[in-house]
mmCIF file of C-alpha atoms in Angstrom:
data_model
loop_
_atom_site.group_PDB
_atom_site.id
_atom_site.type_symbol
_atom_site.label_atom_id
_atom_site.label_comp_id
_atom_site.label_asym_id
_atom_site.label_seq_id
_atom_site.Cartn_x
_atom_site.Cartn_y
_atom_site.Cartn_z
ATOM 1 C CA UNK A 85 -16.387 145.932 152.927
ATOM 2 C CA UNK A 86 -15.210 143.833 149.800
ATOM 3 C CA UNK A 87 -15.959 139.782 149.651
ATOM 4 C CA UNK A 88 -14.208 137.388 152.215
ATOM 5 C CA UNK A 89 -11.292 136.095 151.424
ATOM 6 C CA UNK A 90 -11.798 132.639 151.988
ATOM 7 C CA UNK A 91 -9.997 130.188 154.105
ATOM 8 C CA UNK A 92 -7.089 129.984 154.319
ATOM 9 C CA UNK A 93 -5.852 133.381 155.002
ATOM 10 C CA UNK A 94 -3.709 135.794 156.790
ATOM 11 C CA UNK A 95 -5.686 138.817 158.537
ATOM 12 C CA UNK A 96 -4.200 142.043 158.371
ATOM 13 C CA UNK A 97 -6.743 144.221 159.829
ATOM 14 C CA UNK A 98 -10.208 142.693 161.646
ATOM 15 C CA UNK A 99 -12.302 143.508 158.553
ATOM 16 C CA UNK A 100 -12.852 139.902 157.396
ATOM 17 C CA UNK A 101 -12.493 137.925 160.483
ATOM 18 C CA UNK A 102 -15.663 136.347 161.993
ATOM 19 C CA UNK A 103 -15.948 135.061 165.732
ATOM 20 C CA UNK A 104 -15.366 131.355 165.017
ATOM 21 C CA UNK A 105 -12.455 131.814 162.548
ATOM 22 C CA UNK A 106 -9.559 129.343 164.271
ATOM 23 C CA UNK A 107 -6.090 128.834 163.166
ATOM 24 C CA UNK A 108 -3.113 126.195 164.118
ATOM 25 C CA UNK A 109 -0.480 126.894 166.985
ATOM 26 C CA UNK A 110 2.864 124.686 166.705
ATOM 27 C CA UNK A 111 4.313 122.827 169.417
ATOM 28 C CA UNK A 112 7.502 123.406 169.912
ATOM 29 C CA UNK A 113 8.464 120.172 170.325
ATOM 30 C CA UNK A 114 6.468 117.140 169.406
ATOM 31 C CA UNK A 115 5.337 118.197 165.847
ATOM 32 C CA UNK A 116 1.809 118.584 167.434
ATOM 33 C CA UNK A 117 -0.749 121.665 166.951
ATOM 34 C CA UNK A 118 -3.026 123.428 169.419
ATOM 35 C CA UNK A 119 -5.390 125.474 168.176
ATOM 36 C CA UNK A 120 -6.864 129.372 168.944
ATOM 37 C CA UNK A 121 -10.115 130.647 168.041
ATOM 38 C CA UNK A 122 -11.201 134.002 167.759
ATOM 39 C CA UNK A 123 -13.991 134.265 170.102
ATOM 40 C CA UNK A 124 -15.672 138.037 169.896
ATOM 41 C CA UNK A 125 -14.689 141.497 169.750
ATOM 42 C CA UNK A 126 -13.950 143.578 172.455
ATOM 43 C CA UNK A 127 -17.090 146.269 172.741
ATOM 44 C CA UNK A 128 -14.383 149.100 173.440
ATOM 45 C CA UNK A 129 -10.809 149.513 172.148
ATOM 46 C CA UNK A 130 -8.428 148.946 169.221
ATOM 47 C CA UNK A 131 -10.354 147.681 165.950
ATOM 48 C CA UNK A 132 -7.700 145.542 165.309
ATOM 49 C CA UNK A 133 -8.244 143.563 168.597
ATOM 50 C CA UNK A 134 -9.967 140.646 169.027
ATOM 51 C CA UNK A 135 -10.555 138.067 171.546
ATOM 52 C CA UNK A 136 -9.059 134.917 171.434
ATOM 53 C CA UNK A 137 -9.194 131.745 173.128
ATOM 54 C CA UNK A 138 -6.664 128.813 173.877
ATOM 55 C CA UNK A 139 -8.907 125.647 173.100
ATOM 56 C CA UNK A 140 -8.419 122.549 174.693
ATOM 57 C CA UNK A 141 -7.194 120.424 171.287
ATOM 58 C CA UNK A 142 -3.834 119.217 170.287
ATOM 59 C CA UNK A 143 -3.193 116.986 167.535
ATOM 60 C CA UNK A 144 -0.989 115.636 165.179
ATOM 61 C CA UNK A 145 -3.161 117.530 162.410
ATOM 62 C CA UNK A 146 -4.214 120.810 161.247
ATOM 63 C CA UNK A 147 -7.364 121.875 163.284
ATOM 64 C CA UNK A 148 -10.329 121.812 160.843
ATOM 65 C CA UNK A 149 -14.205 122.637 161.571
ATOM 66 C CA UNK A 150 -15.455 119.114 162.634
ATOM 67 C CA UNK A 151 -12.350 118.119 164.600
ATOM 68 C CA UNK A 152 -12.189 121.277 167.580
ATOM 69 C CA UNK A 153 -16.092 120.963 167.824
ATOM 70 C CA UNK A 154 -16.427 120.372 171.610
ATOM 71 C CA UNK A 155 -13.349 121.374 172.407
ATOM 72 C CA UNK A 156 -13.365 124.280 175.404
ATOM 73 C CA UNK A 157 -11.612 126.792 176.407
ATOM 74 C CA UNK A 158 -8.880 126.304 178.446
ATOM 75 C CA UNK A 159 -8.054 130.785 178.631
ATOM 76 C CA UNK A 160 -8.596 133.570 176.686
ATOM 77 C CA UNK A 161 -7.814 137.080 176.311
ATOM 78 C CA UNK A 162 -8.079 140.651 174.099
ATOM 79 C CA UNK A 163 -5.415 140.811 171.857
ATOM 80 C CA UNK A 164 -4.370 142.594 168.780
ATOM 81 C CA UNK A 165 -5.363 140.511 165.224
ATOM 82 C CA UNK A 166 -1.343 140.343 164.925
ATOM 83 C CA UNK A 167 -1.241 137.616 167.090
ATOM 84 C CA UNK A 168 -2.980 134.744 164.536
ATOM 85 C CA UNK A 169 -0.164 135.540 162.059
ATOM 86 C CA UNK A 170 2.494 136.056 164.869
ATOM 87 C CA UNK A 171 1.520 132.660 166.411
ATOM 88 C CA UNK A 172 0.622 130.406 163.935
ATOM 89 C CA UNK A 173 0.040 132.308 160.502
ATOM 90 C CA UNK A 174 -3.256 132.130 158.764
ATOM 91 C CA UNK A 175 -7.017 131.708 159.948
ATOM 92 C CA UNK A 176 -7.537 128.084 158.578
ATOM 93 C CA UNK A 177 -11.160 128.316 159.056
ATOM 94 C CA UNK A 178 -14.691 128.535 160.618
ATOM 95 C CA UNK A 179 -16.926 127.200 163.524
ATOM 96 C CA UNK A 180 -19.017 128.013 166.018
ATOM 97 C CA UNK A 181 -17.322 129.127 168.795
ATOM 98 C CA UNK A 182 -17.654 127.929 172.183
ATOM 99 C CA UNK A 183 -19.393 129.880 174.972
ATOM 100 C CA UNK A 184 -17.720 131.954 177.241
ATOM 101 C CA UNK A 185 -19.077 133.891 180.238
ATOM 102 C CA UNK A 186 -17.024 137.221 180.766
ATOM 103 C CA UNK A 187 -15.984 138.525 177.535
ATOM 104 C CA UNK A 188 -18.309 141.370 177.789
ATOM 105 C CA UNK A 189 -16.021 142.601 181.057
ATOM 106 C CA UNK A 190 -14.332 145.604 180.099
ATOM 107 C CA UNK A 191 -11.338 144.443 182.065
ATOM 108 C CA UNK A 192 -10.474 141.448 180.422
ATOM 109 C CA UNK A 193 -6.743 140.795 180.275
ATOM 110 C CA UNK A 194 -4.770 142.264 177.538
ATOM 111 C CA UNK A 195 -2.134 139.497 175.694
ATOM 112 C CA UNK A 196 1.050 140.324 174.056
ATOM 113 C CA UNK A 197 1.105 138.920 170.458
ATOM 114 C CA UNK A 198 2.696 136.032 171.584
ATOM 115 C CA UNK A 199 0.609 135.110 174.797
ATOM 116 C CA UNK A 200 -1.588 131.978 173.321
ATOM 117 C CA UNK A 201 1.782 130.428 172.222
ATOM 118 C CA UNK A 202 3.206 130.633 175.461
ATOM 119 C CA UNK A 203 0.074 129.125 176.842
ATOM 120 C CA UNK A 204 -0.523 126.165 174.516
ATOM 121 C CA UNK A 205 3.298 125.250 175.171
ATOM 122 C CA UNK A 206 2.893 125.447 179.204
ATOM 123 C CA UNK A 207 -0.711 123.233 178.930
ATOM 124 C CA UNK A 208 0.340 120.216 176.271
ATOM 125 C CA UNK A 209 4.421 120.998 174.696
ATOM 126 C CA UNK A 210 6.204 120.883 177.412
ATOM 127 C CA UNK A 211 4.598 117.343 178.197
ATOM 128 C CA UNK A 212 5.467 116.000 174.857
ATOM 129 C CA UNK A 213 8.514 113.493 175.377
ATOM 130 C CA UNK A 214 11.923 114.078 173.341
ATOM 131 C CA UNK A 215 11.383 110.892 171.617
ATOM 132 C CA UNK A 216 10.107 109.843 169.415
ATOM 133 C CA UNK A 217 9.550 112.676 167.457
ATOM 134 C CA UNK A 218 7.128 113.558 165.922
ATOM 135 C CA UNK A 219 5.140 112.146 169.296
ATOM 136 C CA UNK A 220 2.640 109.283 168.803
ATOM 137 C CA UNK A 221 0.342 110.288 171.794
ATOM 138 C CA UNK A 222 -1.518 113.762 173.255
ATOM 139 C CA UNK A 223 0.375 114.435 176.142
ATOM 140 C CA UNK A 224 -1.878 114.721 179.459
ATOM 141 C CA UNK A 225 -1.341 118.611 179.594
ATOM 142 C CA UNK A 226 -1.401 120.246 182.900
ATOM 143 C CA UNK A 227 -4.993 119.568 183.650
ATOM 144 C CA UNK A 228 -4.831 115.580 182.731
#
């Protein structure tokens, strides 16, 4: 294996991402981001999938290092590496990932690509108001 990359960038393949690597999800309304982090490797399966998590984070900003420490895990899943640039684009960078109990089951729930996105919109975009836009204020999410 060559040298890392560095941040940002867009994984192809699984051979440079790290469990912590986290990259911005656009709302679809509300010019707000949520935020997925890449939280192990399944032990059997594709090499190209990983498992991700939906943190709970949304703000006006890029996610960066300092500002998703804390944050947990609202759901998570095994899905293919496709799904960072499918969903948001490039890993933006690196921190220590939150613990999880379970992702060492074998039947953890497979994601489409597109899965997290879906998520993130159902816990904080839909609650975004129309106006104004971009929003001022995090929206509750489902969980308040």
């Amino acid at each position: 294996m060559g040298r890392h990359p560095g941040y940002p960038f867009d994984p192809r393949s699984t051979a440079y991402v790290r469990s912590g690597d986290f990259w911005a999800i656009p709302t679809r309304r509300g010019g707000w981001y949520c935020c997925g982090q890449v939280l192990g490797f399944p032990a059997f399966g594709d090499r190209r999938s990983i498992i991700v998590g939906l943190l709970d984070w949304c703000e006006p900003d890029l996610p960066i290092a300092d500002s998703i420490v804390g944050a947990g895990v609202l759901d998570y899943g095994d899905t293919h590496v496709k799904t960072v640039r499918e969903t948001g684009g490039t890993l933006l960078g690196h921190s220590t990932p939150p613990v999880v109990r379970g992702l060492d089951n074998p039947d953890l729930g497979a994601w489409g690509y597109k899965v997290i996105e879906g998520l993130a919109h159902l816990h904080f975009g839909r609650h975004f108001p129309e106006e104004p836009h971009p929003a001022v204020e995090r929206p509750m999410g489902i969980s308040g």
